[in-house]
Coordinates of C-alpha atoms in Angstrom, one line a residue:
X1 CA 74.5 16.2 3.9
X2 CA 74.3 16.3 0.4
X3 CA 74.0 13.4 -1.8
X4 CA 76.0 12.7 -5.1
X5 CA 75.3 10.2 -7.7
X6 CA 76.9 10.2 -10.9
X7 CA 75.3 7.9 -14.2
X8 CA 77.3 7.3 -17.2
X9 CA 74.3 8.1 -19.7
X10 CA 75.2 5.5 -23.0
X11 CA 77.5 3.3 -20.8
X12 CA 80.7 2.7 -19.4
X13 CA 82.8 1.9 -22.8
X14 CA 84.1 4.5 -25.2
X15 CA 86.0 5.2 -28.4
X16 CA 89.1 7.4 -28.2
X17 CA 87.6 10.7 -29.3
X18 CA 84.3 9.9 -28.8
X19 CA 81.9 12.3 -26.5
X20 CA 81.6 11.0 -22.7
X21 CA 78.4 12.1 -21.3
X22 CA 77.3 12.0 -17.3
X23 CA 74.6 13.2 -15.8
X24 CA 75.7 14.2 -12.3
X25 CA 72.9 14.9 -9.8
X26 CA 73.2 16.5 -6.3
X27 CA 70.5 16.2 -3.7
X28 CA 69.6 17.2 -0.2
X29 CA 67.7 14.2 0.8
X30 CA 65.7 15.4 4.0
X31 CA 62.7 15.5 4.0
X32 CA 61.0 19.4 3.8
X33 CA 58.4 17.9 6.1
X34 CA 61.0 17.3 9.2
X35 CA 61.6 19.6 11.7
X36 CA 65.6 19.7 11.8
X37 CA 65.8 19.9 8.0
X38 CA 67.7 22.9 6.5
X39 CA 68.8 24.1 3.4
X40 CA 72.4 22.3 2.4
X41 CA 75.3 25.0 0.7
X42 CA 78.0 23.7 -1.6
X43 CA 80.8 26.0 -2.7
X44 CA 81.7 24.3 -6.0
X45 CA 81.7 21.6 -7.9
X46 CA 83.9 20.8 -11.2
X47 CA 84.8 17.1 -13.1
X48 CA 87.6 16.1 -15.3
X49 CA 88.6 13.2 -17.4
X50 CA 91.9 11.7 -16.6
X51 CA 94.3 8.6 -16.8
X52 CA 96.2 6.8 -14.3
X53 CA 99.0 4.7 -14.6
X54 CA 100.7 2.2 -12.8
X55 CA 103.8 -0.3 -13.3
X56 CA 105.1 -3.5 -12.0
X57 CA 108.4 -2.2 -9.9
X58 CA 109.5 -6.3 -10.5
X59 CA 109.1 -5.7 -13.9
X60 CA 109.2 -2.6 -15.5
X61 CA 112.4 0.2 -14.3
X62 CA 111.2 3.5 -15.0
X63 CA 113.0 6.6 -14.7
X64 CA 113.5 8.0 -11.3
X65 CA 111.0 11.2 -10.9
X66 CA 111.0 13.4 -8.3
X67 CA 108.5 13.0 -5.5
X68 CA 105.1 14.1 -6.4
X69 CA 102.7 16.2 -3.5
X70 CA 99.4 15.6 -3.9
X71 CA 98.3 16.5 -0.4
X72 CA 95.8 18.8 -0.2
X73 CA 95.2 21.6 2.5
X74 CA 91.6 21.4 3.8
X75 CA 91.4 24.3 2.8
X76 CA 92.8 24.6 -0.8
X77 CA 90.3 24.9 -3.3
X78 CA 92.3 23.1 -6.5
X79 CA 90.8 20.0 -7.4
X80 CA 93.5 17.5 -8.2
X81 CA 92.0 14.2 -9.9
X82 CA 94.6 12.3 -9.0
X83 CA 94.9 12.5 -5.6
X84 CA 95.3 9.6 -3.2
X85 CA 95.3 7.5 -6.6
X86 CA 98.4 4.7 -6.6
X87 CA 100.8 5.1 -9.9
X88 CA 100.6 8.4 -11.6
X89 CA 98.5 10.4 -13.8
X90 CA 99.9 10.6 -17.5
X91 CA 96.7 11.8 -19.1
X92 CA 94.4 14.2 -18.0
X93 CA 91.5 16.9 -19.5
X94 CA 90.8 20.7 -18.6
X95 CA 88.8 20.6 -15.5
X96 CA 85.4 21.7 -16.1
X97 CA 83.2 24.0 -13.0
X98 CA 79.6 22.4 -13.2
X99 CA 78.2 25.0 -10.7
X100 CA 79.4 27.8 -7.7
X101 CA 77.4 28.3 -4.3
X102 CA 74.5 25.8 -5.1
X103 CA 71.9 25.9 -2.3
X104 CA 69.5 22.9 -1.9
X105 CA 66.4 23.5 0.2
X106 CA 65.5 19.6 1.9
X107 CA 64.3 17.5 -0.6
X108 CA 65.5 19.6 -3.5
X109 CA 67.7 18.4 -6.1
X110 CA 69.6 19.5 -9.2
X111 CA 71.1 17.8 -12.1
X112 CA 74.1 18.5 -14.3
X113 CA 75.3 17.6 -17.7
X114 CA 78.8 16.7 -17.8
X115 CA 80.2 16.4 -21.4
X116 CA 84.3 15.5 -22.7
X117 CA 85.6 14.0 -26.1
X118 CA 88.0 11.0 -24.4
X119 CA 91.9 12.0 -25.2
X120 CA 93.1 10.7 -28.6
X121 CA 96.3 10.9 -27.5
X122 CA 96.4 7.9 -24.5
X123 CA 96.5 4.3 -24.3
X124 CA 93.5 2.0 -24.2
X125 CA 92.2 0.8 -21.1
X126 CA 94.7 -2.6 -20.3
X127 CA 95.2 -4.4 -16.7
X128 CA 98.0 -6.2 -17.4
X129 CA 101.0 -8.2 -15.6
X130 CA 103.5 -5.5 -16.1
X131 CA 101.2 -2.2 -16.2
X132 CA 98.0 -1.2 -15.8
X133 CA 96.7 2.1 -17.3
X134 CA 93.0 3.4 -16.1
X135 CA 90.4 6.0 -16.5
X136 CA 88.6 8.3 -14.1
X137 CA 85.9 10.7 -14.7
X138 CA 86.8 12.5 -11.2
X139 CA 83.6 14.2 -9.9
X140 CA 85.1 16.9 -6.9
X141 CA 82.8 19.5 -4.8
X142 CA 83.7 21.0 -1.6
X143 CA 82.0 23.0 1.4
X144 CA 83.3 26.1 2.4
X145 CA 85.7 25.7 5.2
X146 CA 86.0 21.8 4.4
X147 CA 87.9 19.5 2.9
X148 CA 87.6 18.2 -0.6
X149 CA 85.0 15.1 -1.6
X150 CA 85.9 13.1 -4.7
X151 CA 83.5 10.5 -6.4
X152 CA 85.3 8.8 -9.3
X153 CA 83.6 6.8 -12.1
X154 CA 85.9 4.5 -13.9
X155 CA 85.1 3.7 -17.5
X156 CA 86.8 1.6 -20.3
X157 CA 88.4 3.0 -23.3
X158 CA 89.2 1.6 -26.4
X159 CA 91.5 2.4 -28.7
X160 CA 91.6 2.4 -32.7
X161 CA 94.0 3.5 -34.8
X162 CA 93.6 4.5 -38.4
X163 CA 90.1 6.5 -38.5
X164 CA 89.9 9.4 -40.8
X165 CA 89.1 12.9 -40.0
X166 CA 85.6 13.7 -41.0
X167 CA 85.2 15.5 -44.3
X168 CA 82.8 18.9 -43.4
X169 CA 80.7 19.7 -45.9
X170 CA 80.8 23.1 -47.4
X171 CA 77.7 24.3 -46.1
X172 CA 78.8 23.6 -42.8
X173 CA 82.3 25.2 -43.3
X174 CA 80.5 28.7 -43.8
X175 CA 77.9 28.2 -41.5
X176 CA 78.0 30.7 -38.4
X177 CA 78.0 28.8 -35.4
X178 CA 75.3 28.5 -33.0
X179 CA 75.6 27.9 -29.1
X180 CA 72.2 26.7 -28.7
X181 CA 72.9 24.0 -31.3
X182 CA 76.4 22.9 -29.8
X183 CA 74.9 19.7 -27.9
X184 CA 73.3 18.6 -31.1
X185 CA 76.5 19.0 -33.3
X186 CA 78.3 17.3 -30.8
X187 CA 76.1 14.4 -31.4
X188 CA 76.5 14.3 -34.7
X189 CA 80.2 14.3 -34.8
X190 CA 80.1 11.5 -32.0
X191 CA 77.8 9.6 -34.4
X192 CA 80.3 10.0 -37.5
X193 CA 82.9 9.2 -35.9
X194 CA 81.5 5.8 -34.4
X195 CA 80.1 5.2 -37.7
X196 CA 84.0 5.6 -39.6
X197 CA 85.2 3.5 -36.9
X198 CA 82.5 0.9 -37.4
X199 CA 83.5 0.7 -41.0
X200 CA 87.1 0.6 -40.7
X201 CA 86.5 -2.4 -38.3
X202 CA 84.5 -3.9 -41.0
X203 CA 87.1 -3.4 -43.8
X204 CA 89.3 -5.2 -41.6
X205 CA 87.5 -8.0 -40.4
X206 CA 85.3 -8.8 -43.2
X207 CA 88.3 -9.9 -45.5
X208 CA 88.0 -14.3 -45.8
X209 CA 90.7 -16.1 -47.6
X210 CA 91.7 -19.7 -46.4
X211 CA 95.5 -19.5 -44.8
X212 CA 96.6 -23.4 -44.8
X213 CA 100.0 -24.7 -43.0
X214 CA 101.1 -28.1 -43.1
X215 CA 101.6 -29.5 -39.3
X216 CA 105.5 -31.3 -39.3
X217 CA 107.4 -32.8 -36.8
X218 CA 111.1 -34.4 -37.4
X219 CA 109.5 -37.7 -38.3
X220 CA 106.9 -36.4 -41.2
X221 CA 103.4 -34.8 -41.9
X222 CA 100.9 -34.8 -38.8
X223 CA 98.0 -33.2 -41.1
X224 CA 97.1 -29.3 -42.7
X225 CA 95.6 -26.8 -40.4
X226 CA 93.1 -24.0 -42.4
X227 CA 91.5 -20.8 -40.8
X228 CA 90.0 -18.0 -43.4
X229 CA 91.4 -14.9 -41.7
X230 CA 94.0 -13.8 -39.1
X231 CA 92.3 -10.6 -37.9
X232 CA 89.5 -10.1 -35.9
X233 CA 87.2 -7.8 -33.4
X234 CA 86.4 -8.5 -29.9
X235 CA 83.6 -10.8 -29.5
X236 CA 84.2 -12.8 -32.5
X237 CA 84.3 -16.4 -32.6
X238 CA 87.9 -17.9 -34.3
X239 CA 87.5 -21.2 -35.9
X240 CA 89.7 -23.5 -37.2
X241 CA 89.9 -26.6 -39.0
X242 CA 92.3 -29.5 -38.8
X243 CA 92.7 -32.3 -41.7
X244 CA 94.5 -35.5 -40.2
X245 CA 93.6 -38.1 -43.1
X246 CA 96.8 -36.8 -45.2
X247 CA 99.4 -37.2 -42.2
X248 CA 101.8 -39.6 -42.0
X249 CA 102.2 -39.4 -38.5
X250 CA 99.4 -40.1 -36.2
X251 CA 98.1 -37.2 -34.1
X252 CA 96.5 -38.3 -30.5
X253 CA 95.6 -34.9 -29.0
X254 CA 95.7 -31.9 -30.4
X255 CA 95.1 -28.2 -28.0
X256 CA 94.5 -24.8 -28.9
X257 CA 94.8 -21.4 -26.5
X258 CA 94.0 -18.4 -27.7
X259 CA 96.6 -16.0 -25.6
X260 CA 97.9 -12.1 -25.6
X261 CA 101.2 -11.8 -25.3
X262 CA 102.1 -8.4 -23.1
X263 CA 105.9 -7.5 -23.5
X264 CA 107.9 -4.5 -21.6
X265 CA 110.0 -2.8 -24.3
X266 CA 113.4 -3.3 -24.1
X267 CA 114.7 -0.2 -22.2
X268 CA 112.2 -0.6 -19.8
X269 CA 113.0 -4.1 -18.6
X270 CA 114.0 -4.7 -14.9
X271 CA 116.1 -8.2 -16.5
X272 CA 117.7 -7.9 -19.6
X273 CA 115.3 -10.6 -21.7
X274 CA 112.9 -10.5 -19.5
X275 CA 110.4 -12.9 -20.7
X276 CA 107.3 -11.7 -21.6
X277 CA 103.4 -12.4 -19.6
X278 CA 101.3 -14.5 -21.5
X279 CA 97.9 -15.1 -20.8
X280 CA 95.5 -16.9 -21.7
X281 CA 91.8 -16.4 -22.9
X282 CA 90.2 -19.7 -24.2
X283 CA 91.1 -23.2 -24.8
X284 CA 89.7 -26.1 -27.1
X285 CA 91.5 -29.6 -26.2
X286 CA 90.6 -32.8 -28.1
X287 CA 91.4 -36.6 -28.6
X288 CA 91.9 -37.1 -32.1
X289 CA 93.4 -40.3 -32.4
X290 CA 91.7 -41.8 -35.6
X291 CA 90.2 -38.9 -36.7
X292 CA 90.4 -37.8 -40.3
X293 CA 89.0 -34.1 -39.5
X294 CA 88.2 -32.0 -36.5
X295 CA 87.6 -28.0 -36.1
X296 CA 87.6 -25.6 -33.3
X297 CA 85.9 -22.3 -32.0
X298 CA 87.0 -20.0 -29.7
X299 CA 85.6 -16.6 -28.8
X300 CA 87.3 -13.3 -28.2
X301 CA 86.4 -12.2 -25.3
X302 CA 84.7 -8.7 -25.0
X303 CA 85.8 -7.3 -22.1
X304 CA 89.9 -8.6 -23.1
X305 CA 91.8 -5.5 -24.7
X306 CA 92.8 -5.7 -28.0
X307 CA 96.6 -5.5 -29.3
X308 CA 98.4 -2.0 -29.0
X309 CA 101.8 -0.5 -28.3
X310 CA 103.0 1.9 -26.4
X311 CA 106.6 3.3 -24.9
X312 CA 106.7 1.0 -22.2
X313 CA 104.9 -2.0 -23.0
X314 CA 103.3 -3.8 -26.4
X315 CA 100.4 -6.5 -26.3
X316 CA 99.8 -8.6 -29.2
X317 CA 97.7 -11.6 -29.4
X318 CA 98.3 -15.3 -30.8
X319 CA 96.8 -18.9 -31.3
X320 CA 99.1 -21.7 -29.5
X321 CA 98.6 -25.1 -30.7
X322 CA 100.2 -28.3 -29.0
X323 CA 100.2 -31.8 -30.7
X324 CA 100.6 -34.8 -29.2
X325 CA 102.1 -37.9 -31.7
X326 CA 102.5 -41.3 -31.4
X327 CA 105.6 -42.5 -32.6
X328 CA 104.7 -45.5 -34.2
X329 CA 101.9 -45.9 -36.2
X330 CA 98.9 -47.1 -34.5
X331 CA 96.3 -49.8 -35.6
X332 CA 92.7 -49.0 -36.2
X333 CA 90.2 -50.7 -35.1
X334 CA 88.4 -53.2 -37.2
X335 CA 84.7 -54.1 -37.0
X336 CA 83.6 -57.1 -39.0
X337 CA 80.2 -56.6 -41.1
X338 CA 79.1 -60.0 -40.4
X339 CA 79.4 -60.0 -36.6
X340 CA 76.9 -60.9 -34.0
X341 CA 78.4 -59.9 -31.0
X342 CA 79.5 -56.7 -29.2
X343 CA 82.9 -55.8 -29.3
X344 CA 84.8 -53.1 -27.1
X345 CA 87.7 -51.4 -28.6
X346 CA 90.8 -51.1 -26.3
X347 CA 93.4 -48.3 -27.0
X348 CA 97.1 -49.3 -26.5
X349 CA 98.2 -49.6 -22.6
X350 CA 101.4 -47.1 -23.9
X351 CA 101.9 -45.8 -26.8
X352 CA 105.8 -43.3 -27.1
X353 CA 104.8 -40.1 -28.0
X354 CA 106.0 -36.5 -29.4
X355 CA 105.0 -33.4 -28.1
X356 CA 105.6 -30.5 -29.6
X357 CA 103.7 -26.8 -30.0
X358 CA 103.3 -23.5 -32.8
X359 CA 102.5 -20.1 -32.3
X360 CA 100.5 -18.3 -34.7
X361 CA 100.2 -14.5 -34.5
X362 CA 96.8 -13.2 -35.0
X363 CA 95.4 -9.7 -34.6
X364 CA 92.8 -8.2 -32.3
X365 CA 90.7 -5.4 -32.9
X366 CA 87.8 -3.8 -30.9
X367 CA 84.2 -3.7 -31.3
X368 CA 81.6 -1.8 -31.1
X369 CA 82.0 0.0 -28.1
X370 CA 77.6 -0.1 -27.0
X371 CA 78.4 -4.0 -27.5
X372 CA 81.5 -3.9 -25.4
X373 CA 79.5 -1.7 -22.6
X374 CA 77.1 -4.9 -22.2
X375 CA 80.0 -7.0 -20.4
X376 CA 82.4 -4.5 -18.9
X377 CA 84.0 -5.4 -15.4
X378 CA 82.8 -1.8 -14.7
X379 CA 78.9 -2.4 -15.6
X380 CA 77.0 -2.6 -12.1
X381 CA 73.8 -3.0 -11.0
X382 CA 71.1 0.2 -10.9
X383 CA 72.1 1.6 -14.6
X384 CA 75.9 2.0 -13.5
X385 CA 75.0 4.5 -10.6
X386 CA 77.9 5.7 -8.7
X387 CA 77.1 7.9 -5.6
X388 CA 79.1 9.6 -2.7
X389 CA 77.7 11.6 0.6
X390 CA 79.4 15.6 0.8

């Protein structure tokens, strides 16, 4: 047997054209020092890059396709990434051969560099309700006279639109190329680009200006709500604040949820107006009943996906408040200066109330994608280590 194991080098979170490195290692582990150990033989080995996606049949009517083989003869020598995955692949890279007829002597091991730019061209990583779109890095290697083993490593992609191409310098327009210096220019290039994106995020995060809406109902002014920007990265905090002393109607409870919004487009809907999935991320709830100014926080979660659009489904992200009114005004309590003994305050045994809710549309970016890598549903144990027996 010869043992597999695969290790996303800078973590398991990427940029859409960014650089994907793995180091994949294969070893005979018996031990040179027992009898019945042998040298191991693999035929080949090769890795590709590809997507897989997968819809809600209750939700989302795609065309009908034709029925898709992916069985593989034993003895076929084709790696297909794909197979044995559920959905379809709608994304995928050249393969790449890391080595042909590796021998391993018992105890012996080798390691390869594995090294793709992620497609610009697909969706981010997103589980949703409706669809679910997923990357592989497919690892495949095969005996002769066997069937195919696959190891898959799934990793997170993020998406961000608007980064410029790099300006090259005019030195290195002219420059003759160099294969020895290919990993190091690669490097580079992976570094500018994070750095372009890192500044666009900036730019678009950075910008503060107070936004203020009045909070009505049908019977007057509740209070002013204020938050300084409407666009933000993963991970950030959004705060609020809420001014009550101006309204004419008193507010008893006031609740905030920050939620995405995922919505099948239109030709793609199993129901016309299908309603769209909303989920939610973070709440803040409070009792505000006599309360002439409160505030809120709520983070962004990392490992949520920020808002994007594609042919068959959009995501976009909002805050949804819900206020609860009394109807009547409501007396305060009063607490003399001059008096001795304790007195406990009893709210109103029933009080008639209005309910009613907003939705304010905000926008999600992502982040930095070595931050992101920190809390990823894919990060495990042992450095992110995946491994398979061939």
């Amino acid at each position: 047997m010869i043992e597999v194991v695969a290790s996303l080098s800078r973590g398991p979170v990427f940029l859409a054209g960014e650089m994907l490195e793995c180091l994949i290692t294969f070893t005979n582990p018996m031990s040179h020092l027992s009898t019945s150990a042998s040298s191991e033989m693999l035929a080949w080995a090769s890795a590709q890059i590809h997507c897989q996606f997968h819809a809600s049949e209750s939700r989302v009517a795609l065309p009908s396709q034709g029925a898709k083989q992916d069985v593989q003869a034993e003895s076929d020598t084709v790696l297909i990434s794909s197979r044995g995955e559920r959905g379809q692949c709608m994304l995928d890279t050249p393969p790449k051969i890391l080595f042909c007829d590796l021998r391993l002597d018992p105890g012996e091991s080798r390691t390869y560099s594995y090294c793709e730019t992620v497609p610009v061209d697909g969706p981010p990583t997103f589980r949703g309700q409706s669809v679910k779109y997923v990357y592989k890095l497919t690892i495949g290697c095969q005996r002769v006279n066997s069937p195919i083993k696959l190891l898959r490593v799934p990793f997170r992609v993020l998406v961000l639109h608007g980064i410029p191409e790099p300006p090259f310098p005019q030195d290195e327009e002219v420059a003759p190329s160099n294969p020895f210096l290919e990993e190091e220019e690669s490097g580079r290039r992976d570094s500018r680009l994070l750095e372009r994106a890192m500044d666009l995020l900036m730019n678009n995060t950075s910008r503060r200006s107070p936004h203020l809406f009045n909070i009505t109902n049908a019977r007057g002014k509740v209070g002013k709500f204020c938050i300084f920007k409407t666009v933000y990265r993963l991970g950030e905090d959004i705060i609020g604040t809420f001014t009550f002393s101006e309204g004419d109607i008193p507010c008893l409870q006031y609740s905030v949820t920050l939620q995405s919004e995922e919505e099948v487009q239109p030709q793609y809907q199993r129901r016309p107006g299908q309603p769209a999935s909303v989920t939610g991320h973070a709440r803040h709830q409070e009792a505000c009943l006599h309360t002439a100014a409160s505030h809120f926080s709520l983070p962004v979660p990392l490992n949520a996906t920020p808002g994007f659009s594609t042919d068959i489904v959009s995501l976009r992200w909002r805050l949804h408040f819900e206020f609860v009114t009394a109807r009547e005004p409501v007396e305060p309590a009063i607490v003399l200066q001059n008096q001795s003994e304790v007195t406990v305050w009893t709210g109103a045994e029933h009080v008639d109330v209005d309910t009613f809710s907003w939705d304010l549309p905000i926008k999600v970016l992502p982040t930095n994608p070595v931050l992101a890598s920190y809390v990823s549903q894919f990060s495990e144990r042992g450095g992110g280590y995946h491994r398979c027996g061939v």
